[in-house]
PDB file of C-alpha atoms in Angstrom:
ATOM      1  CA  UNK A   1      14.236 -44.992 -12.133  1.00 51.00           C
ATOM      2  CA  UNK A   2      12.179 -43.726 -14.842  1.00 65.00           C
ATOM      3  CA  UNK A   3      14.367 -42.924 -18.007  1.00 71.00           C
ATOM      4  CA  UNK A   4      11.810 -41.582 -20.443  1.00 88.00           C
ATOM      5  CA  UNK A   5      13.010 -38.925 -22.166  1.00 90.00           C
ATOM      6  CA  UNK A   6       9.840 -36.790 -21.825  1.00 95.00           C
ATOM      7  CA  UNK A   7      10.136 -37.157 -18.172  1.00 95.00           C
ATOM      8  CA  UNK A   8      13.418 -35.299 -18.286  1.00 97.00           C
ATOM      9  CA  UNK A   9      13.227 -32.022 -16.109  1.00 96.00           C
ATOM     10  CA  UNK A  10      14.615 -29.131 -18.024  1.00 97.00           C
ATOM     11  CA  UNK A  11      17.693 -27.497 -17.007  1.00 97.00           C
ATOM     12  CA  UNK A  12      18.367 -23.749 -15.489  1.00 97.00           C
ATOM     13  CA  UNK A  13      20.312 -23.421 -18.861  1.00 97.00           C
ATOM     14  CA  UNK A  14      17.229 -23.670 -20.634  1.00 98.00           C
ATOM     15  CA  UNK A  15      15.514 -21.001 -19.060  1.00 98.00           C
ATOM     16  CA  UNK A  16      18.917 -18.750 -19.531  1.00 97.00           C
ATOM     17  CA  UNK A  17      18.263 -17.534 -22.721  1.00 97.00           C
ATOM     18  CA  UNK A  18      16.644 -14.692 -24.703  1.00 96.00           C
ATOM     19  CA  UNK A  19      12.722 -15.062 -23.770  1.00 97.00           C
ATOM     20  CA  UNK A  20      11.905 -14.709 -27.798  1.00 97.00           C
ATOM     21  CA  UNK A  21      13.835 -18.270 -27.775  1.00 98.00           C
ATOM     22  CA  UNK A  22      12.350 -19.748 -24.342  1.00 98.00           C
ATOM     23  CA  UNK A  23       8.319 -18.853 -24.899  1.00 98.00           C
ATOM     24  CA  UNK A  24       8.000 -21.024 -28.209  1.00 98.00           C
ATOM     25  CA  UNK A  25      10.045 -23.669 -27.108  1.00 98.00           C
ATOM     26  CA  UNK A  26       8.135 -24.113 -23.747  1.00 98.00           C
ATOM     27  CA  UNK A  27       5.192 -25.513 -26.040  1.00 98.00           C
ATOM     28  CA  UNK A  28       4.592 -29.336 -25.502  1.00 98.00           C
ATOM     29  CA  UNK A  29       6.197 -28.784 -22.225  1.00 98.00           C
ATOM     30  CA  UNK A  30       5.198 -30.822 -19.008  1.00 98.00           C
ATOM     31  CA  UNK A  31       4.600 -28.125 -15.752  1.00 98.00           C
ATOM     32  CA  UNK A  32       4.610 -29.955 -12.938  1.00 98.00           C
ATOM     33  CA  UNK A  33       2.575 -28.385  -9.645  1.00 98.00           C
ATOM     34  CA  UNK A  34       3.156 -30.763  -6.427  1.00 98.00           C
ATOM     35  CA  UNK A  35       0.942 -29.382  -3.348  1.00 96.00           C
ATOM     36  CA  UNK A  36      -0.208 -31.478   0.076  1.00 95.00           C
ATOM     37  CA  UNK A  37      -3.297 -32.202  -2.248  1.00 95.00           C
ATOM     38  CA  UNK A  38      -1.748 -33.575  -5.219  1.00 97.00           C
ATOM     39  CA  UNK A  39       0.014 -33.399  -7.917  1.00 98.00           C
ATOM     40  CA  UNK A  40      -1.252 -31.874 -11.176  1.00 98.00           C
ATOM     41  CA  UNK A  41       1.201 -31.928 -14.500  1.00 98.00           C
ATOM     42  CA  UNK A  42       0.107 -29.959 -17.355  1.00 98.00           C
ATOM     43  CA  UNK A  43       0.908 -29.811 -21.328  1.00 98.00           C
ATOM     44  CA  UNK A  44       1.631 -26.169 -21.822  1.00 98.00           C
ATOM     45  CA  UNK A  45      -0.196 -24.765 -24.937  1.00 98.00           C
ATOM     46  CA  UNK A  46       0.014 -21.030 -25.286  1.00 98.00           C
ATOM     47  CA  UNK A  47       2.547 -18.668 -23.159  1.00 98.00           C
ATOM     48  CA  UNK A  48       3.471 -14.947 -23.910  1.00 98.00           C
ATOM     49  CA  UNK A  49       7.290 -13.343 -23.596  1.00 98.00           C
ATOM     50  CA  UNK A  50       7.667  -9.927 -22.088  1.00 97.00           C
ATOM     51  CA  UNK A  51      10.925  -8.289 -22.522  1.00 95.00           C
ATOM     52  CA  UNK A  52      11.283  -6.551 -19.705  1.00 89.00           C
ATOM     53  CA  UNK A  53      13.137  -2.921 -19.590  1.00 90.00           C
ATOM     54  CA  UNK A  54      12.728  -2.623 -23.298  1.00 90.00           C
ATOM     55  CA  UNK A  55       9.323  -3.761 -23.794  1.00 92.00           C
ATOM     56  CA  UNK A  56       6.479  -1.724 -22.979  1.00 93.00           C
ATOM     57  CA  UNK A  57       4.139  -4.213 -22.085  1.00 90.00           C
ATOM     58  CA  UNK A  58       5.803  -5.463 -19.492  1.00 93.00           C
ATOM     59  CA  UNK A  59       5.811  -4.980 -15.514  1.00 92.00           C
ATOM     60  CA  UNK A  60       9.399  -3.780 -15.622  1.00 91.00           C
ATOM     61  CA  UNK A  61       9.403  -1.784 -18.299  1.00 91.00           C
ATOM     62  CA  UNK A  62       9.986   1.467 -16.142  1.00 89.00           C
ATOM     63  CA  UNK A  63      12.876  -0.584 -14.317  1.00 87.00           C
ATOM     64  CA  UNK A  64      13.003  -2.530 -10.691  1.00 90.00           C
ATOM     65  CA  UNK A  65      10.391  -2.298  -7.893  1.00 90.00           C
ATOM     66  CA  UNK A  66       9.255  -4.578  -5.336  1.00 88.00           C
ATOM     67  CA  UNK A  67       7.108  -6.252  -7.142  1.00 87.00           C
ATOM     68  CA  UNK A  68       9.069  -7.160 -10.031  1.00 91.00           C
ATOM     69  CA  UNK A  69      12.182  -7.701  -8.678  1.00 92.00           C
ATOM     70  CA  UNK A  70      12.163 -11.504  -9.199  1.00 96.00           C
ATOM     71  CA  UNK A  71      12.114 -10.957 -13.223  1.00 95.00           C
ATOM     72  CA  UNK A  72      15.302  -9.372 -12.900  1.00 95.00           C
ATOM     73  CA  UNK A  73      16.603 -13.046 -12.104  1.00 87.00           C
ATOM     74  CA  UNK A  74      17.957 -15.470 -11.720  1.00 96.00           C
ATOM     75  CA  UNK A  75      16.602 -17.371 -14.336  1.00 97.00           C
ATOM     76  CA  UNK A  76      14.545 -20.705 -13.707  1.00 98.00           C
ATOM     77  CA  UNK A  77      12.382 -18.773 -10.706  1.00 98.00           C
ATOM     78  CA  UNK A  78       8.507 -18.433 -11.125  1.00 98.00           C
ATOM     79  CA  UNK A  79       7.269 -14.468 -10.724  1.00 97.00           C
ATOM     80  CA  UNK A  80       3.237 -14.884  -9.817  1.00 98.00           C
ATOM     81  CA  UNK A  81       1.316 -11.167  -9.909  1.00 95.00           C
ATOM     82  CA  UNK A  82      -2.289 -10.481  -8.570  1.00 94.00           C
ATOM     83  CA  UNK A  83      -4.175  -8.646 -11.072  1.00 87.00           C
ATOM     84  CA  UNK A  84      -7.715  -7.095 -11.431  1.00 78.00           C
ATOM     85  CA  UNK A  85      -7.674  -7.321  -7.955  1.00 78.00           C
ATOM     86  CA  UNK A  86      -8.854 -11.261  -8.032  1.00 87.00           C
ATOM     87  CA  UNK A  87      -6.402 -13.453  -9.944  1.00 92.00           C
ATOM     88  CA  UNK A  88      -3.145 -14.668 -10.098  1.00 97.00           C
ATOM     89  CA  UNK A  89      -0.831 -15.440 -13.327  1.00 97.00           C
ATOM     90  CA  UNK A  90       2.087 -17.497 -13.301  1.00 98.00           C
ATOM     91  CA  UNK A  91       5.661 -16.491 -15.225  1.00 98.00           C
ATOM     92  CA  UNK A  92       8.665 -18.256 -16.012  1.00 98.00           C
ATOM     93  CA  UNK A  93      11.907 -15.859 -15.803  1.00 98.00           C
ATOM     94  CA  UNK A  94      14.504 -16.132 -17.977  1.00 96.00           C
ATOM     95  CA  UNK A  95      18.279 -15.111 -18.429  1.00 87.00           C
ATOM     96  CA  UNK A  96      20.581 -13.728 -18.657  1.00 89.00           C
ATOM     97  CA  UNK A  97      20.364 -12.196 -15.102  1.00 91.00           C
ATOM     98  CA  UNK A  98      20.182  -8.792 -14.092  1.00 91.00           C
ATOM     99  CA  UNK A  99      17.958  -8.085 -17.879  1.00 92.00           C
ATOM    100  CA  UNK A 100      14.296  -9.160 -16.582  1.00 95.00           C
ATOM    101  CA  UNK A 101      12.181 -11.125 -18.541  1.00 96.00           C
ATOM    102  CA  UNK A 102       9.842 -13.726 -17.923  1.00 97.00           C
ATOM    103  CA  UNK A 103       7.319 -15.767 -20.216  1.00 98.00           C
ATOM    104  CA  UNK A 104       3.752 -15.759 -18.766  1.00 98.00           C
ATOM    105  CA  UNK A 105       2.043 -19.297 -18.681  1.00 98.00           C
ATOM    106  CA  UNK A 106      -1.594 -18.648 -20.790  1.00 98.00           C
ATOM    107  CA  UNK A 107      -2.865 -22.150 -21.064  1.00 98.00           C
ATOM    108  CA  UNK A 108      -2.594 -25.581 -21.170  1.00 98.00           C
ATOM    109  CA  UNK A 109      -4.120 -29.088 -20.795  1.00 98.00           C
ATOM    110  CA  UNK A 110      -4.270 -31.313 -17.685  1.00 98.00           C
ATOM    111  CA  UNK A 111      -2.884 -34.456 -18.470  1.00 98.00           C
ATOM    112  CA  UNK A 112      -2.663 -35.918 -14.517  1.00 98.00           C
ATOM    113  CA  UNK A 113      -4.303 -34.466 -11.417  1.00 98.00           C
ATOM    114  CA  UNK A 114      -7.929 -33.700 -13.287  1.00 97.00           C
ATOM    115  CA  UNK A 115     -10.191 -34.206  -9.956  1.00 97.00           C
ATOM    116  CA  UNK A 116      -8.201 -31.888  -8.256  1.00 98.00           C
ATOM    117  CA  UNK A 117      -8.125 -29.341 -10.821  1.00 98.00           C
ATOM    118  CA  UNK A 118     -11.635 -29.705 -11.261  1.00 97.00           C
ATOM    119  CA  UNK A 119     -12.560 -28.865  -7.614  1.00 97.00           C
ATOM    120  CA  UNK A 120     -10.206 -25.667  -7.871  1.00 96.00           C
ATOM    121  CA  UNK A 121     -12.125 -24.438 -10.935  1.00 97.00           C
ATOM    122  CA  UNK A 122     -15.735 -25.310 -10.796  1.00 96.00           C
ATOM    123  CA  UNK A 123     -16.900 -23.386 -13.298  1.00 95.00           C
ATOM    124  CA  UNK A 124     -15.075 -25.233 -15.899  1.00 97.00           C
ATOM    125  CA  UNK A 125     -17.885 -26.306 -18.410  1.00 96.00           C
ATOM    126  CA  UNK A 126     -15.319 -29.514 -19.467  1.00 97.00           C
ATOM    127  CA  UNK A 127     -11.457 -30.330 -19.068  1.00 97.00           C
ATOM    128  CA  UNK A 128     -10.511 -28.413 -21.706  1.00 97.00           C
ATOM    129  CA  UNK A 129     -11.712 -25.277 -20.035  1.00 98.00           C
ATOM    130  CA  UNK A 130      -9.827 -26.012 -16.577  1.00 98.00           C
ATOM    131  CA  UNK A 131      -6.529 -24.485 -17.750  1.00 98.00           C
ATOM    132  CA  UNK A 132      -7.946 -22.280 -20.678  1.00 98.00           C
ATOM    133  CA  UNK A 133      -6.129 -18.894 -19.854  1.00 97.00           C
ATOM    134  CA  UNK A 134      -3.411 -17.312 -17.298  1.00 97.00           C
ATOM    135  CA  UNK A 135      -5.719 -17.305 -14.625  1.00 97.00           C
ATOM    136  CA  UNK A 136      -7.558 -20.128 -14.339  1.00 97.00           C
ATOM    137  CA  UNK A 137      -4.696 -21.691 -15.531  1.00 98.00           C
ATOM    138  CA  UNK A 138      -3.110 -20.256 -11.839  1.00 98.00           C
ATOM    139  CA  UNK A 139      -6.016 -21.495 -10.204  1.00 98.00           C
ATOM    140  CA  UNK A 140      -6.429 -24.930 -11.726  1.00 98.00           C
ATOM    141  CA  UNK A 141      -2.534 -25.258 -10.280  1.00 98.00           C
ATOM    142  CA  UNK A 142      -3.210 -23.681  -6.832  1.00 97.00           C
ATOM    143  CA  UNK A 143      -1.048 -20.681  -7.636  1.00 98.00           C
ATOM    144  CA  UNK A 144      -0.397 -17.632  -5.455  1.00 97.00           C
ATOM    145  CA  UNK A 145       1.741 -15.058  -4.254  1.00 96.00           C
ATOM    146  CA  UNK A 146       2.880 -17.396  -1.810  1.00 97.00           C
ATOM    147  CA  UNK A 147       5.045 -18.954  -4.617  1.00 98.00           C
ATOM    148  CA  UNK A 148       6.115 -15.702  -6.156  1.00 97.00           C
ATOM    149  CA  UNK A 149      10.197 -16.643  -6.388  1.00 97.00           C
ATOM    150  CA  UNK A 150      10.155 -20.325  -5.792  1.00 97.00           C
ATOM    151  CA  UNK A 151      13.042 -21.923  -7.619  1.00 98.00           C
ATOM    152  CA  UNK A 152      12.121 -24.811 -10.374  1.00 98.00           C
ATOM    153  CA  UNK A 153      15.206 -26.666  -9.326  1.00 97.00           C
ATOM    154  CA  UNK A 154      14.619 -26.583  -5.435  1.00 95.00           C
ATOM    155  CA  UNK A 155      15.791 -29.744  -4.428  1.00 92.00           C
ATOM    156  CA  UNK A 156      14.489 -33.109  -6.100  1.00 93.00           C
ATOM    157  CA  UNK A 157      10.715 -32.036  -5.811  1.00 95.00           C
ATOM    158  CA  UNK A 158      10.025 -28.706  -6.181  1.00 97.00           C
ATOM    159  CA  UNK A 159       6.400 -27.102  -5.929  1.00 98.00           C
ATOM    160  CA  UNK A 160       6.882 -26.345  -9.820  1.00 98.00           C
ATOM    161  CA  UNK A 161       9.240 -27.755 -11.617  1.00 98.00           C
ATOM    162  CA  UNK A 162       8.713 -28.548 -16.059  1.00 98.00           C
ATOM    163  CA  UNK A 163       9.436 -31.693 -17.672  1.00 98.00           C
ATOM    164  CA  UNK A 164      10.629 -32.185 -21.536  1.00 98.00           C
ATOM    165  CA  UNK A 165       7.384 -33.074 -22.421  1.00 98.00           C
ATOM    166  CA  UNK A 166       6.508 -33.891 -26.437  1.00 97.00           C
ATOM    167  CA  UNK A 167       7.317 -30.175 -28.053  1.00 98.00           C
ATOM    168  CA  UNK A 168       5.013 -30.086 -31.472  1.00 98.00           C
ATOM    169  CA  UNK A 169       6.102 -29.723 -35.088  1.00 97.00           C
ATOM    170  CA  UNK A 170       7.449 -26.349 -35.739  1.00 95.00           C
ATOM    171  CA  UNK A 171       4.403 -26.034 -38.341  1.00 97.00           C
ATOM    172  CA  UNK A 172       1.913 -26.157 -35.418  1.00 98.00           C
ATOM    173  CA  UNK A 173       3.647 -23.101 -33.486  1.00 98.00           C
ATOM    174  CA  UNK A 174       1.797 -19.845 -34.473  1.00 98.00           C
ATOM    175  CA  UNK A 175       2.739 -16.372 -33.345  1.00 98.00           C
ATOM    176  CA  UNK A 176       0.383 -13.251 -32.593  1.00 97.00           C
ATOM    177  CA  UNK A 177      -0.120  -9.996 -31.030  1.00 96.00           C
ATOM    178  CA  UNK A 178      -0.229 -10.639 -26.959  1.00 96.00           C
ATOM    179  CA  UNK A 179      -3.659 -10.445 -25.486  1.00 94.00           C
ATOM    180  CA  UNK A 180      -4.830  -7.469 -23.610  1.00 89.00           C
ATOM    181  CA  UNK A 181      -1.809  -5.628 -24.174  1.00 93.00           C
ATOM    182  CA  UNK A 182      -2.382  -1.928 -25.162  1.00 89.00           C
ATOM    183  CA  UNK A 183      -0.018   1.207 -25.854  1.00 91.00           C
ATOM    184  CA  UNK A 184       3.535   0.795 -27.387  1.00 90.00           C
ATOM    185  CA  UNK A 185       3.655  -3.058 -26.897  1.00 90.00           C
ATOM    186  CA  UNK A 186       0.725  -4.223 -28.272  1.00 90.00           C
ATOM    187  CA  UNK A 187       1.676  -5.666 -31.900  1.00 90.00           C
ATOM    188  CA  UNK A 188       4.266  -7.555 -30.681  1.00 94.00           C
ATOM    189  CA  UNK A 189       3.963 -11.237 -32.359  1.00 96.00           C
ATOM    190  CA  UNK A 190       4.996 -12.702 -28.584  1.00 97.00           C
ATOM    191  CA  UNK A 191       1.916 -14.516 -27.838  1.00 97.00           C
ATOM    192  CA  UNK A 192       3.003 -18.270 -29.102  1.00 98.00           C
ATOM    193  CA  UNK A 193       0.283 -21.207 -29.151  1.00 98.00           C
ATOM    194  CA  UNK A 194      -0.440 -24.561 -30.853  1.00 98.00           C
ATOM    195  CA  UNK A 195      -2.657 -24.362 -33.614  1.00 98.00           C
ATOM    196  CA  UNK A 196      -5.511 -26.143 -33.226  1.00 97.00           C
ATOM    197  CA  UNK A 197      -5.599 -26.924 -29.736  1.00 98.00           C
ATOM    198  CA  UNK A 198      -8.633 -26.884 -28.014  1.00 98.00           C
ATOM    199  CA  UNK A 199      -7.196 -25.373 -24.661  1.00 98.00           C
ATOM    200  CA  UNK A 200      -5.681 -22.552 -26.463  1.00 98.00           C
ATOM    201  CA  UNK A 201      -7.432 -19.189 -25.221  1.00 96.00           C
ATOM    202  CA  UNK A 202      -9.330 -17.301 -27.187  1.00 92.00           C
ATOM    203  CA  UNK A 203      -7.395 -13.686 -28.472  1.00 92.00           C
ATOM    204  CA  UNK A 204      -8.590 -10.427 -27.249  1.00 86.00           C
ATOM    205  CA  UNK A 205      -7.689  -7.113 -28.062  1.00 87.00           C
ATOM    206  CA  UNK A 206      -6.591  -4.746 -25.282  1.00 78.00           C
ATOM    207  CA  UNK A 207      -9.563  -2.887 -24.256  1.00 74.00           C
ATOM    208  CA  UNK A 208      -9.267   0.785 -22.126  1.00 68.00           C
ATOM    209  CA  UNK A 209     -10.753   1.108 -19.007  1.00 61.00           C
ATOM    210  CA  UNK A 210     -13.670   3.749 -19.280  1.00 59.00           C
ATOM    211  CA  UNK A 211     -14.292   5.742 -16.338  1.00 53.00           C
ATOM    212  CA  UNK A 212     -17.981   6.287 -15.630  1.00 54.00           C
ATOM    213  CA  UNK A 213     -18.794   9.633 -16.800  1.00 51.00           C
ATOM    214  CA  UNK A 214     -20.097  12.425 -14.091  1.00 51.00           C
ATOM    215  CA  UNK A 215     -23.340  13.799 -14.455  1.00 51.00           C
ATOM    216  CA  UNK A 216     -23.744  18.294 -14.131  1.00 44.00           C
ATOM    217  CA  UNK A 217     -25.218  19.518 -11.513  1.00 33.00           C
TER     218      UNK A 217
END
């Protein structure tokens, strides 16, 4: 039996709490994806919190749907959207149920299960690159809509589940505006990342869609 105390899995509890305390404290976290392939674990290094109902920027700010109904709980599930009509991202939702939030998973480095994140992202230029933003941090992990609502706790080995893992000094957690978020919501300090870490992403500015202008005729 292993009793490290990094190897601890995290408790629903944890995730059942305001998502301005769960985003920064999932840094230095172990995320655990267990497939027929493999198993890949991963040092989180940069995550997002969105608010739900009263925060603009997120998918439930205008209330419940289909699609967002897992954020609305309860806490500890995973909530996995297909955006730009090619990639997943991968949330965390958090508590208290029936308020949806969720903190999205940005980035993080591979610490076990390399190879197989490596043939799942080709284009990675190195390691550091595999799991350097939401979705290719989805990809590295195998993630789809198929695991939209899977509980972390399921049993004793969940598809995802997240470890204690080695959280860094408070000193190293920064704060900033959330990338690619536009409108109301987009100053919000709830992008959260470990300075210095080369598999943080790289901040960008939400940029409008133009539509191609139409010629006279």
């Amino acid at each position: 039996m292993n009793n490290r105390p990094d190897r601890t899995p995290l408790t629903r509890d944890f995730f059942d709490r305001s998502v301005l305390e769960v985003a920064p404290d999932l840094l230095g976290r172990t995320l655990v994806r267990r497939a027929e392939e493999g198993t890949i674990e991963l040092r989180l290094t940069e995550v997002e919190a969105y608010a739900g109902e009263v925060d603009p920027g997120s998918h439930a700010f205008r209330g419940r749907t289909a699609r967002n109904g897992v954020m609305f709980g309860p806490p500890g599930h995973t909530y996995v959207y297909f955006t730009y009509g090619m990639w997943h991202c991968l949330n965390l939702v958090c508590g208290p149920e029936g308020r949806a939030s969720g903190v999205l998973l940005r980035a993080g480095e591979i610490e076990l299960g390399a190879g197989l994140a490596r043939h799942r992202r080709v284009t990675a230029r190195n390691d550091k690159e595999l799991a350097k933003g939401p979705a290719r941090l989805a990809t590295a992990l195998d993630v789809d809509r198929d695991l939209n609502g899977s509980d972390l706790f399921d049993g004793p080995a969940p598809a995802l589940s997240v470890l204690q893992g080695t959280p860094p000094p408070r000193d190293l957690v920064r704060s900033g505006p959330r990338t690619g978020v536009g409108g109301d919501g987009a100053h919000q300090p709830w992008r959260f990342w470990i300075e210095g870490d080369p598999t943080v992403s790289p901040y960008r500015a939400h940029a409008p869609r133009r539509r191609p202008s139409r010629k006279a005729t």
